[in-house]
XYZ file of C-alpha atoms in Angstrom:
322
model
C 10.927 -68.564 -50.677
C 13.081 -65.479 -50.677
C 14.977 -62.734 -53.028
C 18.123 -61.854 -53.543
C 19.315 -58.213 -53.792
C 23.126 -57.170 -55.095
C 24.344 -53.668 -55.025
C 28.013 -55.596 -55.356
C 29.490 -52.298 -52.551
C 32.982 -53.522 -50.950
C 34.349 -50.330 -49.125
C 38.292 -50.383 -49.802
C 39.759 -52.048 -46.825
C 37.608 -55.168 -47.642
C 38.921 -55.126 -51.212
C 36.605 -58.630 -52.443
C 35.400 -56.802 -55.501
C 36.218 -60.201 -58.369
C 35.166 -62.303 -55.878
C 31.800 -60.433 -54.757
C 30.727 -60.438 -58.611
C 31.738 -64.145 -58.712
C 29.993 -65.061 -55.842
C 26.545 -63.743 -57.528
C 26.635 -65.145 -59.806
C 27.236 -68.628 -58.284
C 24.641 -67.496 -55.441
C 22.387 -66.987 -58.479
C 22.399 -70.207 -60.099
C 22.571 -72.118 -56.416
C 19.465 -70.346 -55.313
C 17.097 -70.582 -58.077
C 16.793 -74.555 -56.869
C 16.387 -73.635 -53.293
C 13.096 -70.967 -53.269
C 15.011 -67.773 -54.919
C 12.043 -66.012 -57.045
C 13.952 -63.251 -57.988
C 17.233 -61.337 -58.024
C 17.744 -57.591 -57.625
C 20.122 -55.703 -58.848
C 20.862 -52.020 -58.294
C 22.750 -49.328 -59.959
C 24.572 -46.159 -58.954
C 27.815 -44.665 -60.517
C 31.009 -42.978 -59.219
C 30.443 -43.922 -55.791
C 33.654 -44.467 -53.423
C 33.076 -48.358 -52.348
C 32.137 -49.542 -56.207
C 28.653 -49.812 -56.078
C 27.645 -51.884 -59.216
C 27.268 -49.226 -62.399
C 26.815 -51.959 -65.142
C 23.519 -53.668 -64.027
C 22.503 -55.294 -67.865
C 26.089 -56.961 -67.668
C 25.654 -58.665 -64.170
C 22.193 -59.674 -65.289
C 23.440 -61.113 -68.727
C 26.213 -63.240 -66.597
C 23.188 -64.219 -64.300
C 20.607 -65.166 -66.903
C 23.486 -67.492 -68.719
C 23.632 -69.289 -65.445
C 20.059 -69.888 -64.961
C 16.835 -70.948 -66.363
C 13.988 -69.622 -64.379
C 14.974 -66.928 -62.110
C 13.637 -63.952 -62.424
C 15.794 -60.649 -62.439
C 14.886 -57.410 -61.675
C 17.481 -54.102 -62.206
C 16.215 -51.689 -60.150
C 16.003 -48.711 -60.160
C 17.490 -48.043 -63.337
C 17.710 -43.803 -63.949
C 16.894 -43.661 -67.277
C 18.330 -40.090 -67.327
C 21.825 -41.249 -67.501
C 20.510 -43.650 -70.645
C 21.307 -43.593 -74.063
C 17.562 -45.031 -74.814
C 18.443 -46.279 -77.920
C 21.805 -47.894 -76.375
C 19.509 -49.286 -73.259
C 16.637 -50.762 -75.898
C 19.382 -52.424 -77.475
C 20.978 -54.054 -74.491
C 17.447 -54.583 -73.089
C 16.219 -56.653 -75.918
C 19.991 -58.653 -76.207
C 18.722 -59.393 -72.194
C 15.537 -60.667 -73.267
C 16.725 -62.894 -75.935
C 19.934 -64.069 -73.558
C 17.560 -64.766 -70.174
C 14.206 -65.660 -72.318
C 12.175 -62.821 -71.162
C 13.051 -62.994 -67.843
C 14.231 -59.694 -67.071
C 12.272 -56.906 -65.442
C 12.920 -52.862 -65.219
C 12.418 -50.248 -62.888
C 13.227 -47.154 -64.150
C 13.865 -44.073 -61.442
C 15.263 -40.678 -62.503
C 17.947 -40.412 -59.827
C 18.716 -38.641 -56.796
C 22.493 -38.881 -56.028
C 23.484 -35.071 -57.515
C 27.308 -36.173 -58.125
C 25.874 -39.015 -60.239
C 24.694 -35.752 -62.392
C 27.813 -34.351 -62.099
C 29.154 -37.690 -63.395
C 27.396 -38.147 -66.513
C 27.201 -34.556 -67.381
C 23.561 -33.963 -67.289
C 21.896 -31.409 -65.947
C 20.083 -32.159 -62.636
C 16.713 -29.593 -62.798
C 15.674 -31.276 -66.216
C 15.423 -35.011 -65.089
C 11.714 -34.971 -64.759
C 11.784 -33.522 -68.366
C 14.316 -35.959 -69.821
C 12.923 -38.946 -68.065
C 9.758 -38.244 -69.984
C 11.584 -37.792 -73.247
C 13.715 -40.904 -72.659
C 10.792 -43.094 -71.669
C 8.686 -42.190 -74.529
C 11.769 -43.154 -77.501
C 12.653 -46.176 -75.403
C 9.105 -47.764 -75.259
C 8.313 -47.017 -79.054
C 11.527 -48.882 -80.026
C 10.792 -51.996 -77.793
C 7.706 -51.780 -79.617
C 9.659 -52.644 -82.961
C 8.700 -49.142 -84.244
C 10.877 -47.373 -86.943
C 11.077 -43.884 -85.197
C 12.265 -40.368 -86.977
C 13.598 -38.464 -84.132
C 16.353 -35.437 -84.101
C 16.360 -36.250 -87.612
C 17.386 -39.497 -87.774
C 15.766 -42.624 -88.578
C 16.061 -45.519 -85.877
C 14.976 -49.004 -85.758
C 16.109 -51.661 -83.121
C 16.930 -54.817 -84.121
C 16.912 -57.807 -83.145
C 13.879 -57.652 -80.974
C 12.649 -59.011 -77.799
C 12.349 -62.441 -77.782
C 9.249 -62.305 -75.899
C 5.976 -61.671 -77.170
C 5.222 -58.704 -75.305
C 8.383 -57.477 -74.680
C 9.934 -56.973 -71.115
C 7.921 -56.020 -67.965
C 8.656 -52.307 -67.005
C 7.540 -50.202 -64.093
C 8.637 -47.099 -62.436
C 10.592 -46.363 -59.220
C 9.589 -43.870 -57.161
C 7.984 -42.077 -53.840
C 6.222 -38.897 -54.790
C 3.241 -38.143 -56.974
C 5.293 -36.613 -59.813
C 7.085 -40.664 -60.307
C 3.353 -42.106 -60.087
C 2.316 -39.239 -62.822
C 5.136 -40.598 -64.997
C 4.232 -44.320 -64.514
C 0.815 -43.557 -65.256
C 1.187 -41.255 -68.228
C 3.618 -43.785 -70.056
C 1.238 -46.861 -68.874
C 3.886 -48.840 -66.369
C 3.496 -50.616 -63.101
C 4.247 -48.230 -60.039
C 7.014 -49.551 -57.643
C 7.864 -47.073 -54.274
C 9.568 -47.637 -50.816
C 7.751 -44.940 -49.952
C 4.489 -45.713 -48.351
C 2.919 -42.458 -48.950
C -0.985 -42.042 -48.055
C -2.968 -41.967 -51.122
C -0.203 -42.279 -53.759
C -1.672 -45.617 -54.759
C -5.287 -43.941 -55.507
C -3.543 -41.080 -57.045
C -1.188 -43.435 -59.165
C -4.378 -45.075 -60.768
C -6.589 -42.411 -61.137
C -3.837 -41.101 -63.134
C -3.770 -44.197 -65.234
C -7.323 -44.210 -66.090
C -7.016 -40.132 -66.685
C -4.104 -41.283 -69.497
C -6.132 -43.874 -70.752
C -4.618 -46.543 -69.366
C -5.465 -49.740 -66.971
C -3.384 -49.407 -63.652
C -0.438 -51.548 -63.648
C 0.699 -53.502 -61.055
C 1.700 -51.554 -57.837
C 4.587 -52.331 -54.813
C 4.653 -50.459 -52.053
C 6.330 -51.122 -48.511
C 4.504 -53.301 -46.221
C 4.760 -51.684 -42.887
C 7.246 -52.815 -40.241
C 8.726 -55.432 -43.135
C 12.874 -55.744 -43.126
C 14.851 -55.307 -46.671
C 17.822 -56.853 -45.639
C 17.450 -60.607 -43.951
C 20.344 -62.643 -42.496
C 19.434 -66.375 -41.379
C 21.625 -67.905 -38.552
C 22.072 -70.448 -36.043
C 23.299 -67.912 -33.423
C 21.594 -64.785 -33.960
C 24.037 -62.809 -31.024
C 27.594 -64.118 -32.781
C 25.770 -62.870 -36.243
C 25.641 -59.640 -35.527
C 28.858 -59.335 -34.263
C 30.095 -61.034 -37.801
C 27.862 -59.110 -39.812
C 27.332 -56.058 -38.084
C 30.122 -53.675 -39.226
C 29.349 -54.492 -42.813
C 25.481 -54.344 -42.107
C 26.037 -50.787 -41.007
C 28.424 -49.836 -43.853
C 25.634 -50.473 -46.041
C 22.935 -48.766 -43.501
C 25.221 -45.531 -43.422
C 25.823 -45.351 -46.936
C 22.527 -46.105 -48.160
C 21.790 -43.071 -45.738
C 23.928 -40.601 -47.143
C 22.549 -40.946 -50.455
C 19.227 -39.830 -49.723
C 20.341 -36.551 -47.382
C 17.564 -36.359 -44.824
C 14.798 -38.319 -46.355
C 13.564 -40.931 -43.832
C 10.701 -41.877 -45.965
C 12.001 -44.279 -47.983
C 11.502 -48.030 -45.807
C 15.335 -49.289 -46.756
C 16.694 -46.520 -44.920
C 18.231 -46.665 -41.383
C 19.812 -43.463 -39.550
C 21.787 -45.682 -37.513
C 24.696 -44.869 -36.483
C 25.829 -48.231 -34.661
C 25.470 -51.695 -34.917
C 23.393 -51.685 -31.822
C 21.114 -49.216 -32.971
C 20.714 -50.997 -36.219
C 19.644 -54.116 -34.125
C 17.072 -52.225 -32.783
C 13.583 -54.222 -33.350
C 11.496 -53.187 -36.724
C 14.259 -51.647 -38.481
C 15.243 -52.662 -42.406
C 18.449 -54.523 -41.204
C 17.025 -58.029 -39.520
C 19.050 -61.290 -38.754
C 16.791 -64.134 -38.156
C 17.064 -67.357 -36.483
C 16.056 -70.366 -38.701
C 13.184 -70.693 -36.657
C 12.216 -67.101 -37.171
C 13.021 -67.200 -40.507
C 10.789 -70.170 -41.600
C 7.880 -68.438 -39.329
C 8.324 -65.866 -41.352
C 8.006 -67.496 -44.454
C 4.774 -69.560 -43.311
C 3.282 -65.816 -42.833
C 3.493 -66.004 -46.523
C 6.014 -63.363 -46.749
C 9.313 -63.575 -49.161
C 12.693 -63.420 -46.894
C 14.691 -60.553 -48.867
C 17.994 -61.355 -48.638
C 21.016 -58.946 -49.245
C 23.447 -62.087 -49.468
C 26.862 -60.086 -49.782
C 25.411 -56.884 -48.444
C 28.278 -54.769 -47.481
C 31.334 -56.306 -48.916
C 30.846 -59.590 -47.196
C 33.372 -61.819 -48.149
C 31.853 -64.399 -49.719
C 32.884 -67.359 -47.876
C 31.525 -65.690 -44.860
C 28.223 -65.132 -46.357
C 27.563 -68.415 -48.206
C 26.592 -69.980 -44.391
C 23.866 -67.832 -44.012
C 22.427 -67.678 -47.453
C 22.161 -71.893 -46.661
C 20.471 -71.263 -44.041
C 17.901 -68.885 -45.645
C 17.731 -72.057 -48.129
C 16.814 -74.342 -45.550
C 14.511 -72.573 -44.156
C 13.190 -72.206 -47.175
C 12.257 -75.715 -47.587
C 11.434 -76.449 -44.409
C 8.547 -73.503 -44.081
């Protein structure tokens, strides 16, 4: 069984941008029958090799062409929101995909993102707050009065109990949010005690802790499965470490977060226990018998999609053979 994670990045001599959307979408509906659980999809803005800014709208194309796989936008900074806009287009998802899509909602971290959407970076703790709080009374189905106007969403969530919703994030002030709005806690930041905190903070707010991710240690977030593991990296290796160095630069010095590499080549992104792995099938369906989910990052990069289909077969395979 395995994931699939799309961030849909093709730096500008690669130029596959149609096709990489495409190709999601078709990985999408191919996987679900071959031990996909669950697709990921990410979402930054303004960035120089496209990375995808319209998450709901992937998802919606997606959850037309499937019927049971799960989709999760993460993180999704709620900052940059209209919250009555995003309750809209979250409850159009849930009717489209039949409650099938999930929400992690991070405040950001990127400060020309700020820059981008005009928003002032030293209030996002304060704004997240304030856009949490409107957003989860309308998925309610609550009439609110707020800046004195009256606003009711319509039509609702499909599902009973409306979307599930965490929060994204690594320090104690994201797990504080989480807990004082009752969400599940999601971090790639393994820091000690921030579970503990996290749900003594629930129960301080009233609230039953929700469910909690953080990273397992020495556990890859970007899986390759080939029959040649040596040839694979020299395929895959210069788009690998596109990813690896801009993922990097977006976080400026923070080597917390388990995603993360500070490699600088393809052989130092080889290097054993890092997030970047390529797996033989062998590996790959050892792996799996571990009871572990293979995260895949099928077009990670800008890989041209007929050079990544191979390997996400091969992830399949292994899938069904574990």
């Amino acid at each position: 069984m395995f994931t699939l994670r799309f961030d849909m990045r093709a730096p500008a001599a690669v130029g596959t941008t149609p096709e990489l959307y495409g190709a999601a979408i078709d990985m999408c509906a191919w996987a679900e029958t071959r031990g996909a659980v669950m697709a990921v999809l990410s979402e930054h803005h303004g960035t120089v090799d496209g990375h995808l800014a319209a998450p709901t709208i992937l998802a919606s194309a997606i959850a037309a062409r499937t019927s049971r796989l799960a989709i999760l936008l993460a993180a999704v900074p709620i900052p940059f929101w209209d919250p009555v806009r995003l309750a809209e287009e979250i409850c159009a998802l849930d009717i489209i995909s039949g409650g099938r899509v999930s929400y992690a909602f991070g405040i950001g971290h990127r400060a020309e993102e700020y820059e981008h959407f005009g928003v002032e970076m030293s209030t996002r703790g304060k704004l997240a707050d304030e856009q949490l709080a409107l957003l989860l009374r309308l998925l309610a189905g609550e009439t609110v009065d707020h800046d004195g106007r009256r606003i009711t969403v319509t039509p609702a969530c499909a599902s009973a109990s409306g979307p599930h919703l965490l929060l994204a994030g690594g320090t104690r002030a994201a797990a504080r949010r989480a807990a004082r709005h009752g969400l599940g806690f999601i971090s790639q930041t393994d820091s000690p005690g921030l579970q503990e905190f996290y749900e003594a903070e629930c129960r301080a707010n009233g609230h039953e802790p929700g469910m909690v991710q953080l990273p397992a240690p020495n556990t890859p977030t970007a899986v390759f499965v080939a029959d040649d593991v040596d040839r694979a990296w020299d395929e895959l290796g210069p788009f690998l470490l596109h990813d690896a160095l801009t993922a990097a630069s977006y976080r400026h010095g923070d080597d917390t977060v388990a995603s993360i590499s500070r490699a600088e080549t393809v052989a130092a992104l080889r290097q054993a226990g890092g997030p970047y792995r390529i797996l033989s099938v062998d590996e790959a369906a050892g792996y799996l018998r571990g009871g572990r989910l293979l995260p895949l990052h099928p077009l990670c990069g800008g890989l041209p999609p007929d050079v990544a289909w191979p390997y996400l077969e091969r992830a399949g395979a292994a899938s069904a053979n574990a």
